[in-house]
mmCIF file of C-alpha atoms in Angstrom:
data_model
loop_
_atom_site.group_PDB
_atom_site.id
_atom_site.type_symbol
_atom_site.label_atom_id
_atom_site.label_comp_id
_atom_site.label_asym_id
_atom_site.label_seq_id
_atom_site.Cartn_x
_atom_site.Cartn_y
_atom_site.Cartn_z
ATOM 1 C CA MET A 1 -14.996 -21.845 3.268
ATOM 2 C CA LEU A 2 -18.703 -21.367 3.888
ATOM 3 C CA ALA A 3 -17.984 -18.164 5.819
ATOM 4 C CA VAL A 4 -15.861 -16.847 2.937
ATOM 5 C CA LEU A 5 -18.703 -17.510 0.481
ATOM 6 C CA GLY A 6 -21.253 -15.936 2.800
ATOM 7 C CA LEU A 7 -19.194 -12.818 3.351
ATOM 8 C CA ALA A 8 -18.550 -12.433 -0.378
ATOM 9 C CA LEU A 9 -22.279 -12.762 -1.090
ATOM 10 C CA LEU A 10 -22.983 -9.747 1.130
ATOM 11 C CA ALA A 11 -21.523 -7.467 -1.543
ATOM 12 C CA VAL A 12 -23.467 -8.956 -4.468
ATOM 13 C CA PRO A 13 -26.790 -7.063 -4.018
ATOM 14 C CA ARG A 14 -25.091 -3.792 -4.952
ATOM 15 C CA VAL A 15 -23.784 -5.326 -8.162
ATOM 16 C CA ILE A 16 -27.226 -6.611 -9.106
ATOM 17 C CA LEU A 17 -28.982 -3.341 -8.287
ATOM 18 C CA HIS A 18 -26.333 -1.367 -10.177
ATOM 19 C CA ASP A 19 -26.472 -3.573 -13.272
ATOM 20 C CA LEU A 20 -30.284 -3.388 -13.282
ATOM 21 C CA HIS A 21 -30.004 0.431 -13.013
ATOM 22 C CA LEU A 22 -32.003 0.402 -9.762
ATOM 23 C CA VAL A 23 -29.398 2.270 -7.714
ATOM 24 C CA ASN A 24 -27.457 5.327 -8.765
ATOM 25 C CA GLU A 25 -23.788 5.655 -7.863
ATOM 26 C CA GLU A 26 -24.186 9.118 -6.322
ATOM 27 C CA THR A 27 -26.766 8.062 -3.720
ATOM 28 C CA PHE A 28 -26.562 7.338 -0.014
ATOM 29 C CA VAL A 29 -28.099 3.917 -0.628
ATOM 30 C CA ASN A 30 -25.222 3.080 -2.964
ATOM 31 C CA LEU A 31 -22.709 4.157 -0.315
ATOM 32 C CA LEU A 32 -24.387 1.828 2.172
ATOM 33 C CA LEU A 33 -24.356 -1.022 -0.341
ATOM 34 C CA VAL A 34 -20.646 -0.439 -0.969
ATOM 35 C CA PHE A 35 -19.351 0.013 2.567
ATOM 36 C CA VAL A 36 -21.640 -1.986 4.875
ATOM 37 C CA PRO A 37 -20.517 -5.362 3.465
ATOM 38 C CA LEU A 38 -16.865 -4.358 3.867
ATOM 39 C CA ILE A 39 -17.450 -3.229 7.441
ATOM 40 C CA VAL A 40 -19.169 -6.553 8.133
ATOM 41 C CA TRP A 41 -16.213 -8.425 6.564
ATOM 42 C CA ILE A 42 -13.797 -6.614 8.845
ATOM 43 C CA ALA A 43 -16.002 -6.952 11.931
ATOM 44 C CA VAL A 44 -16.464 -10.701 11.402
ATOM 45 C CA VAL A 45 -12.736 -11.273 10.973
ATOM 46 C CA LEU A 46 -11.946 -9.222 14.080
ATOM 47 C CA ARG A 47 -14.718 -10.816 16.155
ATOM 48 C CA ALA A 48 -13.625 -14.325 15.164
ATOM 49 C CA ARG A 49 -10.001 -13.406 15.920
ATOM 50 C CA VAL A 50 -8.911 -14.884 12.619
ATOM 51 C CA LYS A 51 -5.168 -15.592 12.662
ATOM 52 C CA ARG A 52 -4.644 -14.266 9.145
ATOM 53 C CA PRO A 53 -7.107 -11.415 8.574
ATOM 54 C CA PHE A 54 -5.381 -10.157 5.420
ATOM 55 C CA THR A 55 -5.311 -13.569 3.737
ATOM 56 C CA THR A 56 -8.867 -14.324 4.812
ATOM 57 C CA LEU A 57 -10.279 -11.097 3.421
ATOM 58 C CA LEU A 58 -8.179 -11.413 0.281
ATOM 59 C CA ALA A 59 -9.924 -14.768 -0.223
ATOM 60 C CA VAL A 60 -13.312 -13.163 0.440
ATOM 61 C CA GLY A 61 -12.449 -10.461 -2.094
ATOM 62 C CA GLY A 62 -11.368 -13.055 -4.637
ATOM 63 C CA VAL A 63 -14.669 -14.909 -4.286
ATOM 64 C CA TYR A 64 -16.497 -11.585 -4.472
ATOM 65 C CA GLY A 65 -14.592 -10.862 -7.698
ATOM 66 C CA VAL A 66 -15.844 -14.144 -9.158
ATOM 67 C CA PHE A 67 -19.424 -13.285 -8.106
ATOM 68 C CA LEU A 68 -18.959 -9.817 -9.583
ATOM 69 C CA ALA A 69 -17.759 -11.233 -12.910
ATOM 70 C CA VAL A 70 -20.555 -13.819 -13.085
ATOM 71 C CA THR A 71 -23.222 -11.256 -12.187
ATOM 72 C CA HIS A 72 -21.984 -8.815 -14.826
ATOM 73 C CA GLN A 73 -22.028 -11.582 -17.431
ATOM 74 C CA LEU A 74 -25.531 -12.741 -16.476
ATOM 75 C CA LEU A 75 -26.942 -9.212 -16.526
ATOM 76 C CA TRP A 76 -24.911 -8.082 -19.541
ATOM 77 C CA ASN A 77 -27.845 -7.654 -21.940
ATOM 78 C CA ILE A 78 -29.892 -5.713 -19.390
ATOM 79 C CA ASN A 79 -26.987 -3.507 -18.339
ATOM 80 C CA PHE A 80 -25.958 -2.601 -21.882
ATOM 81 C CA GLU A 81 -29.391 -2.672 -23.526
ATOM 82 C CA GLY A 82 -29.534 0.027 -26.170
ATOM 83 C CA THR A 83 -25.863 0.895 -25.723
ATOM 84 C CA PRO A 84 -23.852 -0.251 -28.704
ATOM 85 C CA LEU A 85 -20.365 -1.250 -27.650
ATOM 86 C CA GLU A 86 -17.766 -0.783 -30.336
ATOM 87 C CA LEU A 87 -14.029 -1.178 -30.229
ATOM 88 C CA SER A 88 -11.904 1.547 -31.752
ATOM 89 C CA GLY A 89 -8.406 1.862 -33.093
ATOM 90 C CA ASN A 90 -6.927 -1.244 -34.724
ATOM 91 C CA LEU A 91 -9.901 -3.314 -33.576
ATOM 92 C CA ALA A 92 -12.560 -1.036 -35.096
ATOM 93 C CA GLY A 93 -14.733 -2.874 -37.551
ATOM 94 C CA THR A 94 -13.997 -6.276 -36.017
ATOM 95 C CA ASP A 95 -16.809 -8.807 -36.089
ATOM 96 C CA SER A 96 -19.455 -7.864 -33.484
ATOM 97 C CA PHE A 97 -19.207 -11.284 -31.807
ATOM 98 C CA LEU A 98 -15.464 -10.815 -31.318
ATOM 99 C CA GLN A 99 -15.976 -7.282 -30.050
ATOM 100 C CA GLU A 100 -18.465 -8.500 -27.443
ATOM 101 C CA LEU A 101 -16.074 -11.282 -26.484
ATOM 102 C CA VAL A 102 -13.297 -8.734 -25.909
ATOM 103 C CA PHE A 103 -15.588 -6.516 -23.821
ATOM 104 C CA ARG A 104 -16.895 -9.437 -21.765
ATOM 105 C CA ALA A 105 -13.387 -10.791 -21.160
ATOM 106 C CA SER A 106 -12.133 -7.378 -20.039
ATOM 107 C CA VAL A 107 -15.097 -6.975 -17.690
ATOM 108 C CA GLY A 108 -14.406 -10.439 -16.280
ATOM 109 C CA VAL A 109 -10.747 -9.680 -15.638
ATOM 110 C CA SER A 110 -11.472 -6.250 -14.161
ATOM 111 C CA SER A 111 -14.112 -7.797 -11.882
ATOM 112 C CA LEU A 112 -11.608 -10.291 -10.529
ATOM 113 C CA VAL A 113 -9.003 -7.576 -10.006
ATOM 114 C CA THR A 114 -11.590 -5.337 -8.322
ATOM 115 C CA GLY A 115 -12.574 -8.112 -5.932
ATOM 116 C CA LEU A 116 -8.970 -8.831 -5.034
ATOM 117 C CA VAL A 117 -8.165 -5.154 -4.480
ATOM 118 C CA VAL A 118 -11.260 -4.673 -2.304
ATOM 119 C CA GLY A 119 -10.330 -7.794 -0.318
ATOM 120 C CA ALA A 120 -6.737 -6.622 0.058
ATOM 121 C CA VAL A 121 -7.743 -3.174 1.314
ATOM 122 C CA ALA A 122 -10.275 -4.645 3.743
ATOM 123 C CA GLY A 123 -7.639 -7.178 4.807
ATOM 124 C CA LEU A 124 -5.077 -4.454 5.493
ATOM 125 C CA VAL A 125 -7.606 -2.531 7.574
ATOM 126 C CA ALA A 126 -8.518 -5.694 9.504
ATOM 127 C CA LEU A 127 -4.858 -6.553 10.002
ATOM 128 C CA GLY A 128 -4.111 -3.089 11.358
ATOM 129 C CA LEU A 129 -7.134 -3.124 13.651
ATOM 130 C CA SER A 130 -6.341 -6.614 14.908
ATOM 131 C CA LYS A 131 -2.815 -5.534 15.813
ATOM 132 C CA LEU A 132 -4.174 -2.463 17.602
ATOM 133 C CA THR A 133 -6.734 -4.465 19.590
ATOM 134 C CA ARG A 134 -4.193 -7.109 20.589
ATOM 135 C CA ARG A 135 -1.929 -4.431 22.064
ATOM 136 C CA SER A 136 -4.746 -3.025 24.186
#
């Protein structure tokens, strides 16, 4: 479990730097912050010869999703400072507290889904690579 937490934490610096507007999405540094943790996840799982690489990295992704959601919530006011968020359609004009609650809940859910998808993709890559290396 400690390894899962540690691996998930590797991806958190990018979230923090992004939410603080210290790294731009179109930069090489951002690409490194996105892909190096995932490469490390896969390399660790392959090196340790984990029996279930997909499940393991899905768990890492799930924990990462929780860290992602918590980080976004903690840095919410900095990330959206000066950017009024307003719902539209049937929810336009709703109390501002309720609007923020809706936005925060949707960010929380999307963070969890993002973490799980990232973990699943990394897990599929690790699974494929582990099968290839076992055949060799």
